[in-house]
Amino acid sequence: MNLKFFDQAAGYLPDICFKNPPDLGILLGSGWGEALKIDEVLVRIKYADIPGLGASTVKGHSGEFILYRHAGKLIAAWCGRRHYYEGAGWEPVVLPVEILRRMGCGTVLLTNASGGINPALRPGDFVIIRDHINLVGANPLIGPHVEEWGERFPDMSEVYTKRLAELLHASANKLGLRAMDGVYAYTSGPCYETPAEIQAYKAQGADVVGMSTVPEAVFACACGMRIAGLSLVSNLAAGISRRTLNHEEVMSAGESAKPSMSALIEDFIARL
C-alpha cells in the first residue's frame, strides 16, 4: 500500500485528533450511521474533504468522521466505510483503522449489516462476531512489509477480542436484544451471493455473510488493536430467503433497528 496516501489523509486532520488517544474507535456500516449518541463534538469532517478517502458511494453511509465525547469517553467514529468492490484499492478501505492507530486508539468496534445464513437468525437480530472466513482471496497486508503494522506474518487465532464480545453480550442481555455469537463470511461484492454459494458458506461454518469488516479487522489485528465485531442481520441470505435481495431491504432493516443499535452501542461504551 502507498504510505503517502495515509500521510496525506492524517495531515489533513486537525492536531486535536492526535492530542489524546480515543478510548474507542467506531466504524459504522450500512444502516448504522445514526446510531451514535453524542455529548460534545470536537471534530466533524466529511469524507470528501479527506485526501484520498473520498465521499462514500453507498446509501446508508453518511460519510463523515466525528471525534466526540460521550459518557466521559473520547470516541473517534467513522460514519460509513469504503469497500473493496468500489475499485479504489485497499488504502481507502483500511484508512480509518490506520488513522485510529496513529491517534493511539487501541480498541475498535466494527459494525456492519449482513445476510443471515444460520437458520436460527432472523432480520433484526445481532451477531457478535467471534471469527471470520475471508472468501475474497486477497488481503490488505499484501505488499512490502511495514513495521509499524506489526509482524510480517501476523497471528489471526483471535482476531475478535473475547472480553469485548462479553461486554457486547452483557449489553444485549441488559437491553433484551436477540444476539448470538457467529462467524462472518466476507465476500467481495458488489453482487449478492448465489444460493449455491450460501450453502457452501454454511457448510464451512458461516452464520452471516457480508461485503466488509474483514479487511479492517485483519489490519487492526496485525497492528495489535483490540477488536469487537457487531453485525445487524438485515435480511436472510439467498436461497434461505424466498425473496430477491436488494439494498433497500438492508436500509429498511437498519431504520427499524435504529433504537436498538443506538442503545447497544451506548451501553457497550459505558462498559469499557
XYZ file of C-alpha atoms in Angstrom:
272
model
C 0.000 0.000 0.000
C 1.017 3.606 -0.560
C 2.126 5.121 2.755
C 1.935 8.653 1.329
C -1.799 8.077 0.944
C -2.141 7.694 4.723
C 0.293 10.529 5.466
C -1.752 12.979 3.384
C -5.016 11.934 4.994
C -3.595 12.153 8.519
C -2.032 15.520 7.712
C -5.448 16.956 6.890
C -6.899 16.179 10.322
C -6.516 18.888 12.989
C -3.950 18.447 15.753
C -6.627 17.830 18.366
C -7.225 14.421 16.754
C -3.770 13.310 17.865
C -3.598 15.054 21.245
C -5.215 12.299 23.344
C -5.794 8.653 22.362
C -9.501 7.867 21.886
C -10.989 5.341 24.279
C -12.751 3.732 21.320
C -12.754 3.880 17.556
C -16.002 3.005 15.789
C -16.520 2.130 12.137
C -20.207 2.279 11.229
C -21.519 0.128 8.380
C -24.737 0.184 6.372
C -27.685 1.425 8.406
C -25.572 2.228 11.470
C -24.903 5.873 10.619
C -27.356 7.365 13.128
C -26.571 5.015 15.999
C -24.336 7.417 17.887
C -25.282 9.438 20.950
C -23.016 12.448 21.252
C -22.465 14.820 24.172
C -19.843 17.102 22.617
C -18.481 17.218 19.065
C -14.792 18.117 18.901
C -14.187 17.485 15.187
C -16.520 16.747 12.283
C -15.105 16.254 8.777
C -16.736 14.981 5.604
C -15.010 12.056 3.895
C -14.998 14.007 0.635
C -12.658 16.541 2.255
C -10.108 13.978 3.461
C -7.395 13.480 0.818
C -7.637 10.065 -0.805
C -10.666 8.864 1.125
C -13.412 10.398 -0.962
C -17.147 10.529 -0.398
C -18.950 7.305 0.441
C -20.664 5.848 -2.623
C -23.108 3.555 -0.785
C -26.546 4.532 0.529
C -26.734 4.375 4.297
C -23.149 5.592 4.764
C -23.215 9.269 5.753
C -19.505 9.649 5.079
C -18.090 11.728 7.897
C -15.502 11.447 10.638
C -16.528 12.602 14.108
C -14.328 12.980 17.165
C -16.610 13.396 20.143
C -17.180 12.854 23.834
C -19.909 10.725 25.327
C -20.390 9.347 28.830
C -16.929 10.544 29.802
C -15.256 8.728 26.900
C -13.347 10.143 23.927
C -14.554 8.420 20.776
C -13.448 8.582 17.155
C -16.212 7.472 14.796
C -16.095 6.796 11.077
C -19.679 7.048 9.848
C -19.594 4.875 6.765
C -16.852 2.873 5.071
C -15.242 2.390 1.696
C -15.448 -1.093 0.178
C -13.048 -3.204 -1.863
C -15.696 -3.548 -4.591
C -15.550 0.185 -5.246
C -12.285 -0.472 -7.055
C -10.088 2.135 -5.381
C -7.758 -0.410 -3.777
C -7.136 -1.268 -0.142
C -5.975 2.159 1.033
C -9.426 3.785 1.412
C -10.773 0.591 2.999
C -8.253 0.446 5.843
C -7.552 4.172 6.139
C -9.962 4.636 9.099
C -8.112 1.964 11.071
C -4.700 3.378 10.173
C -5.791 6.851 11.314
C -7.076 5.348 14.562
C -3.714 3.641 15.036
C -1.900 6.924 14.503
C -4.228 8.553 17.034
C -3.131 5.963 19.597
C -6.521 4.246 19.726
C -6.190 0.674 20.952
C -9.800 -0.528 20.747
C -12.117 -0.570 17.748
C -15.743 -1.547 17.196
C -16.513 -2.665 13.628
C -20.187 -2.765 12.629
C -21.976 -3.946 9.509
C -25.218 -5.208 8.032
C -25.231 -8.840 6.925
C -27.287 -11.603 5.400
C -28.356 -14.365 7.754
C -27.226 -17.920 6.929
C -27.781 -19.658 10.266
C -31.444 -20.779 10.356
C -31.740 -19.527 13.939
C -31.306 -15.946 12.750
C -33.991 -13.555 11.598
C -33.859 -9.946 10.362
C -33.246 -7.542 13.225
C -31.050 -9.946 15.198
C -27.500 -9.047 16.155
C -24.466 -11.250 15.640
C -21.387 -10.678 17.771
C -18.572 -11.776 15.505
C -16.280 -14.378 17.057
C -14.394 -15.268 13.859
C -14.471 -14.768 10.119
C -13.843 -16.503 6.803
C -12.108 -14.495 4.093
C -13.592 -15.731 0.819
C -12.093 -12.965 -1.303
C -8.630 -14.469 -1.725
C -6.999 -11.065 -1.151
C -5.580 -9.341 1.899
C -4.801 -5.675 2.655
C -1.418 -6.677 4.112
C -0.157 -7.995 0.770
C 2.804 -5.932 -0.370
C 6.007 -4.601 1.215
C 6.162 -5.128 4.960
C 5.505 -2.030 7.062
C 6.975 -2.491 10.558
C 4.501 -0.084 12.150
C 1.732 -2.515 11.172
C 3.152 -5.419 13.155
C 4.823 -8.661 12.136
C 5.219 -9.832 8.557
C 3.110 -12.906 9.346
C 0.581 -11.808 11.998
C -1.279 -14.418 14.015
C -5.044 -14.492 13.449
C -6.010 -17.041 16.124
C -8.110 -14.472 17.978
C -8.952 -11.529 15.760
C -12.010 -10.537 17.801
C -11.260 -9.898 21.455
C -13.221 -12.216 23.737
C -13.548 -9.672 26.526
C -15.137 -7.131 24.188
C -17.534 -9.789 22.911
C -18.520 -10.490 26.511
C -19.278 -6.795 27.012
C -21.468 -6.755 23.899
C -23.352 -9.819 25.151
C -23.847 -8.182 28.544
C -25.227 -5.094 26.858
C -27.562 -7.093 24.618
C -28.826 -9.125 27.581
C -29.495 -5.982 29.618
C -31.444 -4.451 26.725
C -33.358 -7.646 25.909
C -31.955 -7.863 22.376
C -31.538 -11.070 20.377
C -27.778 -11.565 19.912
C -25.650 -14.618 19.232
C -22.007 -15.382 18.554
C -21.290 -16.073 14.926
C -18.821 -16.479 12.088
C -18.857 -13.787 9.405
C -18.129 -14.775 5.796
C -16.535 -11.992 3.765
C -17.199 -11.721 0.034
C -16.013 -9.001 -2.300
C -19.402 -7.932 -3.678
C -20.956 -5.925 -5.141
C -23.319 -8.655 -6.305
C -25.157 -10.707 -3.728
C -24.310 -14.382 -3.349
C -25.983 -17.241 -5.196
C -27.997 -19.865 -3.272
C -25.283 -22.446 -4.043
C -22.604 -20.153 -2.633
C -24.619 -19.608 0.522
C -24.939 -23.358 1.036
C -21.177 -23.687 0.584
C -20.524 -20.956 3.144
C -22.942 -22.620 5.539
C -21.037 -25.894 5.190
C -17.850 -24.012 6.049
C -19.379 -22.763 9.300
C -20.535 -19.256 8.387
C -23.510 -17.770 10.222
C -23.747 -14.491 8.301
C -22.324 -13.074 5.093
C -21.331 -9.573 4.034
C -19.028 -7.409 1.936
C -16.961 -5.603 4.575
C -15.364 -5.658 8.040
C -12.793 -8.417 7.495
C -10.156 -6.229 5.784
C -10.365 -3.704 8.613
C -10.300 -6.469 11.226
C -7.249 -8.125 9.667
C -5.411 -4.808 9.513
C -6.354 -3.833 13.074
C -5.387 -7.243 14.425
C -1.994 -7.069 12.746
C -1.484 -3.668 14.387
C -2.239 -5.119 17.826
C -5.610 -3.474 18.380
C -8.468 -4.948 20.401
C -11.427 -5.618 18.123
C -15.167 -6.047 18.585
C -17.311 -7.040 15.623
C -21.058 -6.408 15.589
C -23.419 -7.286 12.754
C -27.086 -6.474 12.246
C -28.873 -9.213 10.303
C -30.697 -7.116 7.721
C -32.066 -9.951 5.584
C -31.880 -13.692 5.050
C -29.265 -14.764 2.518
C -30.008 -16.032 -0.997
C -31.784 -19.374 -1.077
C -32.752 -19.030 2.577
C -34.975 -16.078 1.842
C -37.575 -16.661 -0.882
C -37.353 -13.032 -1.934
C -34.851 -11.383 -4.245
C -32.198 -9.363 -2.421
C -31.773 -5.606 -2.634
C -30.042 -2.799 -0.750
C -33.336 -1.125 0.123
C -34.125 -4.121 2.354
C -30.816 -3.576 4.130
C -31.617 0.081 4.692
C -35.142 -0.692 5.901
C -33.812 -3.158 8.474
C -31.346 -0.571 9.727
C -34.077 2.014 10.059
C -36.286 -0.356 12.056
C -33.441 -1.403 14.330
C -32.057 2.107 14.860
C -33.172 2.432 18.511
C -31.703 -0.963 19.375
C -28.453 -0.231 17.548
C -28.048 3.081 19.332
C -28.834 1.622 22.757
C -26.462 -1.290 22.223
C -23.526 0.940 21.278
C -24.235 3.329 24.142
C -24.342 0.559 26.758
C -21.181 -1.017 25.297
C -19.345 2.301 25.586
C -20.422 2.635 29.211
C -18.900 -0.778 29.994
C -15.449 -0.041 28.548
